[in-house]
Structures are given as C-alpha cells and as structure tokens.
CSV table of C-alpha atoms in Angstrom, one decimal:
chain,number,residue,atom,x,y,z
T,544,MET,CA,21.9,15.1,10.3
T,545,LYS,CA,20.9,14.1,13.1
T,546,LYS,CA,20.5,17.7,14.0
T,547,ILE,CA,18.1,18.2,10.8
T,548,MET,CA,16.4,14.8,11.8
T,549,PHE,CA,15.8,16.3,15.9
T,550,SER,CA,14.0,19.6,14.3
T,551,LEU,CA,12.2,17.8,11.7
T,552,LEU,CA,10.7,15.3,14.5
T,553,LEU,CA,10.6,18.8,16.7
T,554,LEU,CA,8.1,19.9,14.0
T,555,LEU,CA,5.8,16.5,13.8
T,556,GLY,CA,5.8,17.0,18.0
T,557,MET,CA,8.2,15.0,19.5
T,558,THR,CA,10.9,16.6,22.7
T,559,GLU,CA,13.5,14.9,22.2
T,560,ALA,CA,16.4,13.0,20.3
T,561,PRO,CA,15.7,9.7,18.3
T,562,SER,CA,18.4,7.1,20.2
T,563,ALA,CA,20.8,6.0,17.4
T,564,THR,CA,18.0,3.0,16.9
T,565,ILE,CA,14.7,4.6,15.7
T,566,ASP,CA,11.4,3.2,16.7
T,567,LEU,CA,8.0,2.5,15.4
T,568,TRP,CA,5.3,5.7,15.5
T,569,ARG,CA,1.4,6.3,15.9
T,570,GLU,CA,0.8,8.7,13.3
T,571,PRO,CA,-1.7,11.3,15.0
T,572,ILE,CA,-4.8,11.8,13.3
T,573,PRO,CA,-5.8,15.0,12.1
T,574,GLU,CA,-9.7,17.4,14.0
T,575,VAL,CA,-11.0,19.9,12.7
T,576,LYS,CA,-11.2,21.9,15.2
T,577,ALA,CA,-13.0,25.6,16.1
T,578,GLY,CA,-10.6,28.9,16.1
T,579,GLN,CA,-11.7,33.0,16.7
T,580,TYR,CA,-13.9,34.7,14.6
T,581,TYR,CA,-15.4,31.4,13.1
T,582,SER,CA,-12.8,30.3,11.4
T,583,LEU,CA,-11.7,26.2,11.3
T,584,ILE,CA,-8.1,24.5,12.2
T,585,VAL,CA,-6.4,21.4,11.7
T,586,ASP,CA,-4.6,19.9,14.4
T,587,ARG,CA,-2.1,17.4,13.4
T,588,GLY,CA,-1.4,16.6,17.1
T,589,GLU,CA,1.6,14.5,17.5
T,590,LEU,CA,3.4,11.5,17.2
T,591,GLN,CA,3.3,9.0,19.6
T,592,LYS,CA,5.5,6.2,20.7
T,593,ALA,CA,3.9,2.7,19.6
T,594,ILE,CA,4.0,0.1,22.4
T,595,LYS,CA,3.6,-3.6,21.3
T,596,ASP,CA,1.5,-6.2,23.3
T,597,SER,CA,1.8,-8.9,25.4
T,598,ASN,CA,2.4,-11.2,22.5
T,599,ASN,CA,5.0,-8.8,21.4
T,600,GLU,CA,2.9,-7.8,18.7
T,601,TYR,CA,1.6,-4.3,17.3
T,602,VAL,CA,-1.9,-4.4,17.3
T,603,PHE,CA,-4.0,-2.7,14.8
T,604,SER,CA,-7.7,-1.8,16.6
T,605,GLU,CA,-11.1,-0.2,16.9
T,606,LYS,CA,-10.7,1.3,19.9
T,607,CYS,CA,-7.3,4.1,21.7
T,608,ALA,CA,-4.3,3.9,19.8
T,609,GLY,CA,-4.7,0.7,17.6
T,610,THR,CA,-6.4,3.5,15.8
T,611,LYS,CA,-3.9,5.2,14.0
T,612,PRO,CA,-1.6,4.0,12.1
T,613,LEU,CA,1.9,2.8,12.1
T,614,VAL,CA,5.1,5.5,10.5
T,615,LEU,CA,8.8,4.9,11.3
T,616,ILE,CA,11.1,7.7,10.3
T,617,GLY,CA,14.8,7.3,9.5
T,618,THR,CA,17.6,6.3,7.0
T,619,SER,CA,16.4,4.0,4.5
T,620,VAL,CA,19.4,1.2,6.6
T,621,GLU,CA,17.9,2.6,9.7
T,622,ILE,CA,14.5,1.7,9.0
T,623,THR,CA,15.7,-1.2,6.9
T,624,GLU,CA,18.0,-2.0,10.5
T,625,PHE,CA,14.9,-1.9,12.1
T,626,LEU,CA,12.7,-4.5,10.4
T,627,LEU,CA,15.9,-6.3,10.2
T,628,ASN,CA,16.2,-6.0,14.1
T,629,ASN,CA,12.7,-6.9,14.7
T,630,GLU,CA,12.2,-9.2,12.0
T,631,THR,CA,10.0,-11.9,14.5
T,632,SER,CA,7.4,-9.4,15.9
T,633,GLY,CA,5.1,-7.8,13.8
T,634,ILE,CA,2.2,-6.2,12.8
T,635,GLU,CA,-1.6,-8.3,14.0
T,636,ASN,CA,-4.9,-6.6,12.6
T,637,HIS,CA,-7.9,-6.8,14.9
T,638,ILE,CA,-10.3,-4.9,12.9
T,639,THR,CA,-13.0,-7.2,11.7
T,640,GLU,CA,-14.6,-5.5,8.6
T,641,LEU,CA,-10.7,-3.4,7.8
T,642,PRO,CA,-8.2,-6.7,8.2
T,643,ASP,CA,-5.7,-5.5,5.4
T,644,ILE,CA,-2.6,-4.5,6.2
T,645,TYR,CA,-1.0,-1.9,3.4
T,646,MET,CA,2.5,-0.2,3.5
T,647,GLY,CA,3.8,2.6,1.5
T,648,ILE,CA,7.3,4.5,1.5
T,649,THR,CA,7.9,8.4,0.7
T,650,LYS,CA,9.7,11.1,1.9
T,651,TYR,CA,9.3,12.6,4.6
T,652,VAL,CA,8.3,16.7,4.7
T,653,ALA,CA,7.2,17.3,8.1
T,654,LYS,CA,3.1,18.5,8.2
T,655,GLU,CA,2.7,16.8,3.9
T,656,ARG,CA,-0.2,14.4,3.8
T,657,PHE,CA,1.0,11.0,3.0
T,658,THR,CA,1.6,9.9,-0.1
T,659,GLY,CA,3.7,7.0,-1.3
T,660,LEU,CA,6.3,7.9,-4.1
T,661,PHE,CA,8.1,4.7,-4.1
T,662,PRO,CA,7.6,0.6,-4.4
T,663,LEU,CA,8.4,-0.9,-2.0
T,664,ASN,CA,11.4,-2.7,-2.7
T,665,TYR,CA,12.9,1.0,-3.1
T,666,LEU,CA,13.8,0.6,0.3
T,667,LEU,CA,15.9,-2.3,0.2
T,668,ILE,CA,17.2,-0.5,-3.1
T,669,SER,CA,18.9,2.3,-1.2
T,670,THR,CA,19.8,1.0,2.3
T,671,VAL,CA,22.4,-1.0,-0.6
T,672,GLU,CA,23.4,2.0,-2.0
T,673,GLN,CA,23.5,3.8,1.5
T,674,THR,CA,26.4,0.8,2.9
T,675,GLN,CA,28.0,0.4,0.0
T,676,LYS,CA,29.5,4.2,-0.1
T,677,PHE,CA,31.2,3.2,3.8
T,678,LEU,CA,32.1,-0.5,2.9
T,679,PRO,CA,34.6,-2.3,-0.4
T,680,PHE,CA,32.7,-3.0,-3.3
T,681,GLY,CA,31.8,-6.3,-3.6
T,682,THR,CA,30.7,-6.4,0.0
T,683,LEU,CA,27.0,-7.2,-0.9
T,684,ILE,CA,25.5,-9.8,-3.8
T,685,THR,CA,22.5,-7.8,-5.6
T,686,ASP,CA,20.6,-8.4,-8.7
T,687,ALA,CA,20.0,-5.8,-11.2
T,688,ALA,CA,17.3,-3.4,-9.9
T,689,GLY,CA,20.6,-2.8,-7.3
T,690,ILE,CA,18.0,-5.9,-4.6
T,691,PRO,CA,19.9,-7.8,-1.9
T,692,ASP,CA,20.2,-11.3,-2.4
T,693,ASP,CA,21.4,-12.5,1.1
T,694,LEU,CA,19.4,-10.2,3.8
T,695,LYS,CA,21.8,-11.8,6.6
T,696,ALA,CA,24.6,-10.4,4.6
T,697,LEU,CA,23.1,-7.4,4.9
T,698,TYR,CA,22.7,-6.9,8.0
T,699,GLN,CA,25.9,-8.1,9.1
T,700,SER,CA,27.2,-5.5,6.7
T,701,LEU,CA,24.5,-2.7,9.2
T,702,HIS,CA,26.1,-4.0,11.3
T,703,LYS,CA,30.3,-2.8,10.2
T,704,LEU,CA,28.4,1.4,10.2
T,705,ASP,CA,28.3,4.2,12.5
T,706,ARG,CA,25.4,6.0,13.5
T,707,LYS,CA,27.0,9.0,11.5
T,708,GLN,CA,27.1,6.7,8.4
T,709,LYS,CA,24.1,5.4,9.2
T,710,GLU,CA,21.8,8.5,9.4
T,711,SER,CA,23.9,10.3,6.1
T,712,GLY,CA,21.2,10.2,3.4
T,713,GLN,CA,17.4,11.1,2.7
T,714,VAL,CA,15.1,10.7,5.5
T,715,LEU,CA,11.7,8.5,4.2
T,716,TYR,CA,8.2,8.3,5.7
T,717,VAL,CA,6.9,4.6,6.0
T,718,LYS,CA,3.5,4.3,7.0
T,719,PHE,CA,1.6,1.3,7.7
T,720,SER,CA,-2.1,1.0,8.1
T,721,TYR,CA,-5.8,-0.9,7.6
T,722,LEU,CA,-7.2,1.6,5.4
T,723,PRO,CA,-5.4,2.1,1.0
T,724,GLU,CA,-4.4,5.5,0.5
T,725,LYS,CA,-3.0,6.6,-2.9
T,726,GLY,CA,0.8,5.0,-3.7
T,727,MET,CA,0.9,2.1,-1.1
T,728,ARG,CA,0.7,-1.7,-1.7
T,729,LYS,CA,-1.2,-4.5,0.7
T,730,VAL,CA,1.3,-5.9,2.1
T,731,GLY,CA,-0.6,-9.0,4.7
T,732,LYS,CA,-4.5,-9.4,6.0
T,733,LYS,CA,-5.1,-9.9,10.1
T,734,THR,CA,-1.4,-10.4,10.5
T,735,ILE,CA,2.3,-9.7,8.6
T,736,SER,CA,5.6,-10.1,10.2
T,737,PHE,CA,8.2,-7.3,10.0
T,738,GLY,CA,10.4,-10.5,8.3
T,739,LYS,CA,8.0,-11.4,5.4
T,740,ILE,CA,7.7,-7.3,4.6
T,741,LEU,CA,11.1,-8.0,3.6
T,742,LYS,CA,11.1,-10.3,1.6
T,743,ILE,CA,8.6,-9.3,-0.4
T,744,MET,CA,10.6,-5.7,-0.8
T,745,GLN,CA,13.1,-8.4,-2.0
T,746,SER,CA,11.0,-9.0,-4.9
T,747,ARG,CA,10.8,-6.5,-8.3
T,748,THR,CA,7.4,-5.6,-8.3
C-alpha cells in the first residue's frame, strides 16, 4: 500500500514519500493556461504542506496559501489518527464574507475533481472496521451503525496497530474548504477544532 500511495502522491506533485504520520496539505487551485497552437491546458499545480499559524491553527484567508482548501490523504485509520493527535488544533476562517467551513470525504483518485461520496461518520465507521481486523473482537464498543462510543478507546486502539496495519485499506481524500462543493457538509463557522469535527462524525447523520 505504501508503494501505491507514493506513486499516487507523486502524481499530485509530492516528491517525497510521506512519513508514518500523515500531514495536512493545501490543495492547488487549477489554472487554465494557453498551450501550443491556441490550445488550453488545465494546470492543477502541486500540493503544498499546510503550515499552522502562531496560534497553532490552520487558516483560511484572502491571500497567499490561505485561499487554498485543506486536504488529508490516507487510510481511514491514518486520517482519524491525525485528527485525534491534533484535536486541540483546528481551522480558522478569516474570510469575512465566506465564514463557513465545509468538509467532505471521497475515495482518493489522482487528478479527479472532488465530489464527496460518504457521510462524515463514514470515516469513524471505516476506522473501526480497519482496526478490528487486527485487534481482538470486542476491543471497541460501537453503536448499531458501527460508530465508536469512546474516542479515547479508539485512540488507544490505534496505537496498538503497526505502520503496515495503519496503511492497509482504501485511500481516502478528506477536504476542508470555505466554499461548498458537491457532497460537502458544513461543520463550522469561523473556527472549528479537529476534536469538534470528531464529535460531529460520531453523530449518525
């Protein structure tokens, strides 16, 4: 799976294989450029690592990198682990006229335009399914839909998995934006922590 991920991320403009812990990235904004013989070329640019501000937050703003959406690419376990590890950090939206924050989840397909496919709680359900393949039955308590009741217990379970186990499973693309796109859901306004996002994902809607 790691070799596949490396190849996919190269297509998105990343020149280094990711470490065991995934990072948050800035999604490039496609530009239409003039090609040869009056043709038009869509340049989708390259992913750039997202940097936190001085308040330990990721920011949407009206200039520079802040205009670009934020994305996570990895298996459900890797993405959930990132959110749990960074639950006290989050996203701040400084764009006055577009204060909302949206989130969407889809399968990762290189170069394709984003279309959300799954409800937000799919990420936790999929994480539980992936985790229970490697841990004893009954390690995690869930409701009938497969959503974990205790995020702390989920966090402890993820730490029992090795790198290869975390990397197994379907690669997902999670996107945060100040603009709504097909299949995205509003999760906050002006600011939201990753811990709050996890709580939203525990809901059944």
